[in-house]
Amino acid sequence: MATILTLAGDGIGPEIMTQAIDVLQAVNKKFALDLTLESGLIGGVAFDATGEPLPEETLQRARAADAVLLGAVGGPKWDAIERSKRPERGLLKIRSELGLFANLRVAKLYPQLANASSIKPEIIKGLDLLIVRELTGGIYFGEPRGIRTLENGEQQGYNTMVYSTSEIQRIGKVAFELAQTRAKASGNPAKVCSVDKANVLEVTELWKQTMIAMQEQDYSDVSLSHMYADNACMQLIRDPKQFDVMVTGNLFGDILSDEAAMLTGSIGMLPSASLDEQGKGMYEPCHGSAPDIAGQDKANPLATILSVAMMLRYTFKHEESAQAIEQAVSDVLDDGLRTLDILDKSEAGLIQVGCKQMGEAVLAKLQ
Ligand code: IPM
Ligand code: MG
């Protein structure tokens, strides 16, 4: 028996989580996976209930669980509270406390959605790229950090971008090995593009040198290229199919993964896995809590449902159930079902649905 802790969080979190849990329970039964689900508090709702965005109890239960499924955190209601208590801090803390240093974000275009993207269909047709984002280091966690008052009375904000060789090596290893696995599956050559700003930032100069040394020593079968972060943003729009695996630090990965998401039509489609050194993980959609549409049954539950598939694949090593979910998602898209974010109004024959109806449609395909 294995335990999964679900943390719905704020905004659209509860709505998308309800649909994802139904899907998870359906495959649990169908494939006799023997998974037990529990739920807990994180983010703004946790702050309201306990005064902490990540209560100790949630953290303990997350440590004890085999995997965590997260919805989203944050919203205007908590924007004004003290920084250390904000919902986002709860998310950063759980990532850090659980040692979830490897964040995998797959931007894969469902062919049915080629017209929902703002990019020309021929540029994105067949797109399948993986961003490996370092998640527990870099400028997100570097010390010193804060806002201080200078001698002249002016305020100054500061953060520190730091990476040690071992932190770079462990994320590099994940990227090189996933490139090898993907190459085996696709028959294409294995390639990794490491994104840095080595022309300006020493921290990423070390990043680049470390990647080069790893490739020379251990991964000579993987071709390694390097790109500055600004150019990488541009190349993602210009010709995203030049990439297979991109590996980068926390901040650049945050930015590049939102951009990559949009190539696939909507950030509402992008799942993610955050893994520790043993492969234990937290799974979450890449989108946020979307407070503007929360509670209106408008959210797209597919990124969370696809995060469940990633969980089955990476933590539970159950490829069959993962593929069954991915197939069910593809089937409902074939049927023309679209939430608002992936609806191309100029395309005939599409059916606009809400969050609940989309979840139920996926469920029906699984049964
Ligand atoms: C993400 C989000 C988070 C991040 C926020 C909510 C703290 O943007 O998961 O990409 O910056 O990592
Ligand atoms: Mg982000």
Short mmCIF file of C-alpha atoms and ligand atoms in Angstrom, two decimals:
data_model
loop_
_atom_site.label_atom_id
_atom_site.label_comp_id
_atom_site.label_asym_id
_atom_site.label_seq_id
_atom_site.Cartn_x
_atom_site.Cartn_y
_atom_site.Cartn_z
CA MET A 1 0.00 0.00 0.00
CA ALA A 2 1.18 3.52 -0.80
CA THR A 3 -0.09 6.88 0.40
CA ILE A 4 -0.62 10.03 -1.61
CA LEU A 5 -1.08 13.36 0.12
CA THR A 6 -3.27 15.75 -1.85
CA LEU A 7 -2.89 19.48 -1.22
CA ALA A 8 -5.52 21.41 -3.14
CA GLY A 9 -4.42 24.87 -1.98
CA ASP A 10 -5.99 28.11 -3.17
CA GLY A 11 -7.90 29.66 -6.08
CA ILE A 12 -8.76 27.05 -8.70
CA GLY A 13 -6.77 24.47 -6.70
CA PRO A 14 -9.79 22.76 -5.11
CA GLU A 15 -11.73 22.50 -8.41
CA ILE A 16 -8.91 20.99 -10.42
CA MET A 17 -7.95 18.72 -7.52
CA THR A 18 -11.46 17.28 -7.27
CA GLN A 19 -11.27 16.20 -10.90
CA ALA A 20 -7.73 14.85 -10.57
CA ILE A 21 -8.65 12.84 -7.47
CA ASP A 22 -11.58 11.24 -9.28
CA VAL A 23 -9.27 10.24 -12.12
CA LEU A 24 -6.66 8.93 -9.68
CA GLN A 25 -9.27 6.87 -7.83
CA ALA A 26 -10.52 5.45 -11.11
CA VAL A 27 -7.08 4.17 -12.18
CA ASN A 28 -6.40 3.06 -8.61
CA LYS A 29 -9.39 0.76 -8.90
CA LYS A 30 -8.92 -0.25 -12.53
CA PHE A 31 -5.27 -1.24 -12.12
CA ALA A 32 -5.57 -2.40 -8.49
CA LEU A 33 -2.79 0.00 -7.44
CA ASP A 34 -3.63 -0.07 -3.74
CA LEU A 35 -3.15 3.67 -3.27
CA THR A 36 -4.59 5.49 -0.27
CA LEU A 37 -5.39 9.19 -0.54
CA GLU A 38 -5.19 11.75 2.22
CA SER A 39 -5.67 15.49 2.06
CA GLY A 40 -3.93 18.37 3.80
CA LEU A 41 -3.54 22.14 3.89
CA ILE A 42 -1.05 24.40 2.13
CA GLY A 43 -0.94 28.01 0.98
CA GLY A 44 -3.42 30.72 1.85
CA VAL A 45 -6.05 28.30 3.17
CA ALA A 46 -3.42 26.85 5.50
CA PHE A 47 -2.46 30.33 6.66
CA ASP A 48 -6.11 31.15 7.38
CA ALA A 49 -6.57 27.95 9.37
CA THR A 50 -3.24 27.76 11.21
CA GLY A 51 -1.28 30.99 10.70
CA GLU A 52 1.33 29.16 8.59
CA PRO A 53 1.39 28.63 4.80
CA LEU A 54 3.02 25.23 5.39
CA PRO A 55 1.85 23.88 8.76
CA GLU A 56 4.18 21.43 10.48
CA GLU A 57 1.49 18.78 10.26
CA THR A 58 1.33 19.06 6.47
CA LEU A 59 5.09 18.80 6.24
CA GLN A 60 5.18 15.70 8.44
CA ARG A 61 2.47 14.03 6.41
CA ALA A 62 4.19 14.96 3.16
CA ARG A 63 7.40 13.37 4.44
CA ALA A 64 5.50 10.22 5.38
CA ALA A 65 3.60 9.99 2.07
CA ASP A 66 4.96 8.23 -1.01
CA ALA A 67 3.95 11.13 -3.23
CA VAL A 68 2.27 14.52 -3.02
CA LEU A 69 -0.24 15.94 -5.48
CA LEU A 70 -0.54 19.71 -5.31
CA GLY A 71 -3.11 22.08 -6.83
CA ALA A 72 -2.00 25.72 -6.63
CA VAL A 73 -1.28 28.37 -4.03
CA GLY A 74 -1.71 32.12 -3.68
CA GLY A 75 -4.18 34.88 -4.35
CA PRO A 76 -4.80 38.60 -3.79
CA LYS A 77 -6.31 37.88 -0.37
CA TRP A 78 -2.83 37.08 0.99
CA ASP A 79 -0.72 39.54 -1.02
CA ALA A 80 -0.43 42.04 1.79
CA ILE A 81 0.56 39.73 4.65
CA GLU A 82 4.10 39.48 5.92
CA ARG A 83 6.38 37.96 3.29
CA SER A 84 7.37 34.89 5.30
CA LYS A 85 3.72 33.89 5.69
CA ARG A 86 2.67 34.24 2.07
CA PRO A 87 1.22 31.19 0.31
CA GLU A 88 4.14 31.01 -2.16
CA ARG A 89 6.53 30.62 0.77
CA GLY A 90 4.63 27.47 1.73
CA LEU A 91 5.25 26.04 -1.71
CA LEU A 92 8.94 26.99 -1.71
CA LYS A 93 9.35 25.52 1.76
CA ILE A 94 7.79 22.17 0.92
CA ARG A 95 10.01 21.90 -2.18
CA SER A 96 13.06 22.71 -0.12
CA GLU A 97 12.21 20.60 2.97
CA LEU A 98 11.48 17.54 0.86
CA GLY A 99 14.65 18.07 -1.18
CA LEU A 100 12.72 18.21 -4.47
CA PHE A 101 15.61 19.60 -6.48
CA ALA A 102 14.63 18.30 -9.93
CA ASN A 103 11.61 19.86 -11.58
CA LEU A 104 10.56 18.25 -14.84
CA ARG A 105 8.23 20.23 -17.07
CA VAL A 106 7.19 18.62 -20.31
CA ALA A 107 5.87 20.83 -23.08
CA LYS A 108 4.19 18.47 -25.45
CA LEU A 109 1.78 19.60 -28.11
CA TYR A 110 -1.40 17.64 -28.41
CA PRO A 111 -1.98 17.75 -32.19
CA GLN A 112 -5.65 18.55 -31.53
CA LEU A 113 -4.56 21.86 -29.98
CA ALA A 114 -2.23 23.09 -32.72
CA ASN A 115 -4.62 25.94 -33.48
CA ALA A 116 -5.06 26.98 -29.84
CA SER A 117 -1.45 28.16 -29.65
CA SER A 118 -0.57 31.73 -30.57
CA ILE A 119 2.36 30.31 -32.59
CA LYS A 120 1.92 29.14 -36.20
CA PRO A 121 1.00 25.42 -36.30
CA GLU A 122 3.99 24.45 -38.48
CA ILE A 123 6.43 25.83 -35.86
CA ILE A 124 5.01 23.71 -33.03
CA LYS A 125 3.71 20.60 -34.81
CA GLY A 126 5.18 17.54 -33.09
CA LEU A 127 6.70 19.60 -30.26
CA ASP A 128 7.83 17.53 -27.28
CA LEU A 129 10.41 19.17 -25.09
CA LEU A 130 11.44 18.69 -21.51
CA ILE A 131 12.64 21.47 -19.25
CA VAL A 132 14.70 20.28 -16.31
CA ARG A 133 14.63 23.11 -13.79
CA GLU A 134 16.77 23.16 -10.64
CA LEU A 135 14.20 23.80 -7.92
CA THR A 136 15.78 24.14 -4.48
CA GLY A 137 18.72 26.46 -5.08
CA GLY A 138 19.83 29.47 -7.05
CA ILE A 139 18.48 32.95 -6.46
CA TYR A 140 15.21 31.59 -5.02
CA PHE A 141 17.00 30.39 -1.90
CA GLY A 142 20.38 32.15 -1.88
CA GLU A 143 21.46 34.13 1.18
CA PRO A 144 21.78 36.96 1.97
CA ARG A 145 18.41 38.24 0.86
CA GLY A 146 16.08 40.97 1.97
CA ILE A 147 15.25 44.64 1.83
CA ARG A 148 17.58 46.94 3.78
CA THR A 149 17.86 50.63 4.45
CA LEU A 150 21.00 52.31 3.18
CA GLU A 151 22.90 55.07 4.98
CA ASN A 152 21.21 57.71 2.86
CA GLY A 153 17.83 56.39 4.00
CA GLU A 154 17.00 54.79 0.67
CA GLN A 155 15.80 51.20 0.62
CA GLN A 156 17.58 48.46 -1.29
CA GLY A 157 16.35 45.00 -2.19
CA TYR A 158 18.86 42.21 -2.72
CA ASN A 159 19.06 38.50 -3.47
CA THR A 160 21.94 36.16 -4.09
CA MET A 161 22.33 33.69 -6.91
CA VAL A 162 24.44 30.76 -5.80
CA TYR A 163 25.13 27.26 -7.10
CA SER A 164 27.73 24.86 -5.82
CA THR A 165 29.33 22.25 -8.06
CA SER A 166 27.46 19.39 -6.39
CA GLU A 167 24.10 21.10 -6.91
CA ILE A 168 24.89 21.60 -10.58
CA GLN A 169 26.08 18.02 -10.94
CA ARG A 170 22.98 16.44 -9.47
CA ILE A 171 20.62 18.38 -11.74
CA GLY A 172 22.94 17.80 -14.69
CA LYS A 173 22.81 14.06 -14.06
CA VAL A 174 18.99 14.12 -14.17
CA ALA A 175 19.04 16.01 -17.47
CA PHE A 176 21.65 13.83 -19.17
CA GLU A 177 19.96 10.62 -18.06
CA LEU A 178 16.51 11.77 -19.15
CA ALA A 179 17.96 12.77 -22.52
CA GLN A 180 19.32 9.22 -22.85
CA THR A 181 15.96 7.69 -21.91
CA ARG A 182 14.06 9.93 -24.30
CA ALA A 183 16.50 9.16 -27.12
CA LYS A 184 16.00 5.45 -26.58
CA ALA A 185 12.23 5.87 -26.77
CA SER A 186 12.16 8.19 -29.78
CA GLY A 187 15.10 6.92 -31.80
CA ASN A 188 16.42 10.49 -32.05
CA PRO A 189 19.92 11.43 -30.86
CA ALA A 190 20.21 12.40 -27.19
CA LYS A 191 20.72 16.13 -26.67
CA VAL A 192 20.78 18.58 -23.83
CA CYS A 193 20.82 22.35 -24.05
CA SER A 194 22.14 24.00 -20.91
CA VAL A 195 20.81 27.52 -20.42
CA ASP A 196 22.96 30.05 -18.60
CA LYS A 197 24.05 33.66 -18.60
CA ALA A 198 27.73 32.86 -18.48
CA ASN A 199 28.61 36.07 -20.32
CA VAL A 200 27.56 38.07 -17.27
CA LEU A 201 27.06 35.88 -14.17
CA GLU A 202 29.95 33.96 -12.59
CA VAL A 203 27.51 31.56 -10.96
CA THR A 204 26.40 30.39 -14.38
CA GLU A 205 29.98 30.33 -15.66
CA LEU A 206 30.53 27.58 -13.09
CA TRP A 207 27.25 26.00 -14.19
CA LYS A 208 28.45 25.86 -17.80
CA GLN A 209 31.92 24.51 -16.95
CA THR A 210 30.38 21.83 -14.75
CA MET A 211 28.02 20.69 -17.50
CA ILE A 212 30.90 20.52 -19.98
CA ALA A 213 33.01 18.43 -17.59
CA MET A 214 30.13 16.02 -16.92
CA GLN A 215 29.43 15.53 -20.59
CA GLU A 216 33.11 14.82 -21.33
CA GLN A 217 33.48 12.38 -18.46
CA ASP A 218 30.21 10.48 -18.31
CA TYR A 219 27.85 11.39 -21.11
CA SER A 220 29.79 11.41 -24.35
CA ASP A 221 26.75 9.87 -26.09
CA VAL A 222 24.70 12.99 -25.33
CA SER A 223 25.35 16.10 -27.38
CA LEU A 224 25.53 19.16 -25.18
CA SER A 225 24.90 22.72 -26.32
CA HIS A 226 24.79 25.99 -24.38
CA MET A 227 22.58 29.00 -24.77
CA TYR A 228 22.27 32.30 -22.96
CA ALA A 229 18.91 32.65 -21.25
CA ASP A 230 17.79 35.63 -23.31
CA ASN A 231 18.57 33.87 -26.55
CA ALA A 232 16.86 30.71 -25.27
CA CYS A 233 13.66 32.71 -24.75
CA MET A 234 13.87 33.93 -28.30
CA GLN A 235 14.74 30.52 -29.77
CA LEU A 236 11.81 28.90 -27.97
CA ILE A 237 9.46 31.12 -29.96
CA ARG A 238 11.43 31.05 -33.20
CA ASP A 239 12.11 27.32 -33.48
CA PRO A 240 11.17 25.33 -30.38
CA LYS A 241 11.69 21.97 -32.06
CA GLN A 242 15.47 22.48 -32.05
CA PHE A 243 15.32 21.50 -28.35
CA ASP A 244 14.85 18.14 -26.68
CA VAL A 245 15.99 18.52 -23.06
CA MET A 246 16.79 21.96 -21.64
CA VAL A 247 18.50 22.15 -18.25
CA THR A 248 18.74 25.34 -16.26
CA GLY A 249 18.66 26.99 -12.84
CA ASN A 250 15.67 27.90 -10.75
CA LEU A 251 14.91 31.40 -12.03
CA PHE A 252 15.58 30.84 -15.73
CA GLY A 253 13.62 27.58 -15.50
CA ASP A 254 10.64 29.39 -14.01
CA ILE A 255 10.60 31.80 -16.93
CA LEU A 256 11.37 29.35 -19.73
CA SER A 257 8.76 26.86 -18.56
CA ASP A 258 5.94 29.42 -18.69
CA GLU A 259 7.05 30.31 -22.18
CA ALA A 260 7.25 26.68 -23.25
CA ALA A 261 3.81 26.06 -21.79
CA MET A 262 2.28 28.69 -23.99
CA LEU A 263 3.69 27.01 -27.08
CA THR A 264 1.39 24.10 -26.37
CA GLY A 265 -1.69 26.28 -26.45
CA SER A 266 -2.23 26.89 -22.78
CA ILE A 267 -0.42 26.70 -19.50
CA GLY A 268 -3.55 24.79 -18.46
CA MET A 269 -2.11 21.73 -20.20
CA LEU A 270 1.31 21.53 -18.53
CA PRO A 271 2.00 19.01 -15.76
CA SER A 272 5.17 18.85 -13.68
CA ALA A 273 7.09 16.53 -11.42
CA SER A 274 9.44 17.67 -8.66
CA LEU A 275 11.70 14.84 -7.57
CA ASP A 276 14.17 14.19 -4.78
CA GLU A 277 17.30 12.06 -5.05
CA GLN A 278 15.32 8.85 -4.42
CA GLY A 279 12.61 9.60 -6.99
CA LYS A 280 10.00 10.53 -4.43
CA GLY A 281 8.03 13.40 -5.77
CA MET A 282 5.52 16.15 -5.65
CA TYR A 283 3.37 16.57 -8.72
CA GLU A 284 1.65 19.76 -9.69
CA PRO A 285 0.31 21.68 -12.67
CA CYS A 286 2.64 24.46 -13.88
CA HIS A 287 -0.11 27.06 -13.80
CA GLY A 288 -0.95 29.03 -10.71
CA SER A 289 -4.10 29.53 -8.67
CA ALA A 290 -5.84 31.80 -11.24
CA PRO A 291 -7.91 33.70 -8.65
CA ASP A 292 -9.73 35.58 -11.42
CA ILE A 293 -11.61 32.45 -12.48
CA ALA A 294 -11.64 30.55 -9.18
CA GLY A 295 -14.92 28.97 -8.15
CA GLN A 296 -16.51 29.56 -11.56
CA ASP A 297 -16.02 26.09 -13.03
CA LYS A 298 -13.89 27.56 -15.84
CA ALA A 299 -10.47 26.10 -15.00
CA ASN A 300 -8.75 23.46 -17.09
CA PRO A 301 -8.15 20.37 -14.93
CA LEU A 302 -5.99 18.62 -17.54
CA ALA A 303 -2.58 19.79 -16.25
CA THR A 304 -3.40 18.34 -12.83
CA ILE A 305 -4.81 15.15 -14.35
CA LEU A 306 -1.63 14.83 -16.44
CA SER A 307 0.39 15.42 -13.26
CA VAL A 308 -1.30 12.31 -11.86
CA ALA A 309 -0.01 10.42 -14.92
CA MET A 310 3.52 11.70 -14.20
CA MET A 311 3.16 10.52 -10.60
CA LEU A 312 2.20 7.03 -11.68
CA ARG A 313 5.12 6.96 -14.10
CA TYR A 314 7.93 8.42 -11.96
CA THR A 315 7.07 7.50 -8.38
CA PHE A 316 5.01 4.34 -8.82
CA LYS A 317 6.75 3.10 -12.01
CA HIS A 318 3.36 2.15 -13.41
CA GLU A 319 3.62 3.07 -17.07
CA GLU A 320 0.37 1.39 -18.08
CA SER A 321 -1.89 3.50 -15.88
CA ALA A 322 0.08 6.66 -16.77
CA GLN A 323 -0.50 6.00 -20.45
CA ALA A 324 -4.16 5.19 -19.86
CA ILE A 325 -4.66 8.67 -18.40
CA GLU A 326 -2.72 10.37 -21.18
CA GLN A 327 -4.74 8.46 -23.75
CA ALA A 328 -8.02 9.44 -22.05
CA VAL A 329 -6.97 13.11 -22.20
CA SER A 330 -6.13 12.77 -25.86
CA ASP A 331 -9.50 11.08 -26.49
CA VAL A 332 -11.54 13.88 -24.92
CA LEU A 333 -9.60 16.40 -27.02
CA ASP A 334 -10.42 14.26 -30.08
CA ASP A 335 -14.07 14.54 -29.11
CA GLY A 336 -13.70 18.32 -29.37
CA LEU A 337 -14.10 19.10 -25.67
CA ARG A 338 -12.35 22.33 -24.69
CA THR A 339 -12.16 24.46 -21.59
CA LEU A 340 -12.05 28.18 -22.31
CA ASP A 341 -8.24 28.43 -22.25
CA ILE A 342 -7.81 25.92 -25.10
CA LEU A 343 -10.87 26.86 -27.11
CA ASP A 344 -10.14 28.12 -30.61
CA LYS A 345 -13.34 29.96 -31.43
CA SER A 346 -12.65 29.87 -35.17
CA GLU A 347 -12.55 26.08 -35.26
CA ALA A 348 -15.82 24.31 -36.05
CA GLY A 349 -17.18 21.42 -34.02
CA LEU A 350 -15.63 22.24 -30.65
CA ILE A 351 -17.62 21.99 -27.45
CA GLN A 352 -16.89 24.41 -24.63
CA VAL A 353 -16.96 22.71 -21.25
CA GLY A 354 -16.24 23.63 -17.64
CA CYS A 355 -13.75 22.12 -15.25
CA LYS A 356 -16.17 19.51 -13.91
CA GLN A 357 -17.41 18.39 -17.30
CA MET A 358 -13.85 18.07 -18.59
CA GLY A 359 -12.87 15.93 -15.61
CA GLU A 360 -15.93 13.74 -15.97
CA ALA A 361 -15.24 13.23 -19.66
CA VAL A 362 -11.72 11.99 -18.91
CA LEU A 363 -13.15 9.70 -16.26
CA ALA A 364 -15.67 8.26 -18.70
CA LYS A 365 -12.86 7.41 -21.14
CA LEU A 366 -11.07 5.50 -18.41
CA GLN A 367 -14.02 3.31 -17.54
C1 IPM B 1 6.11 27.87 -10.46
C2 IPM B 1 5.54 29.10 -9.78
C3 IPM B 1 6.24 29.25 -8.43
C4 IPM B 1 7.72 29.47 -8.70
C5 IPM B 1 5.68 30.37 -7.54
C6 IPM B 1 4.19 30.21 -7.31
C7 IPM B 1 6.40 30.49 -6.24
O1 IPM B 1 5.68 30.20 -10.59
O2 IPM B 1 5.97 26.77 -9.92
O3 IPM B 1 6.64 28.02 -11.56
O4 IPM B 1 8.15 30.61 -8.96
O5 IPM B 1 8.47 28.49 -8.67
MG MG B 2 6.42 29.78 -12.56
#
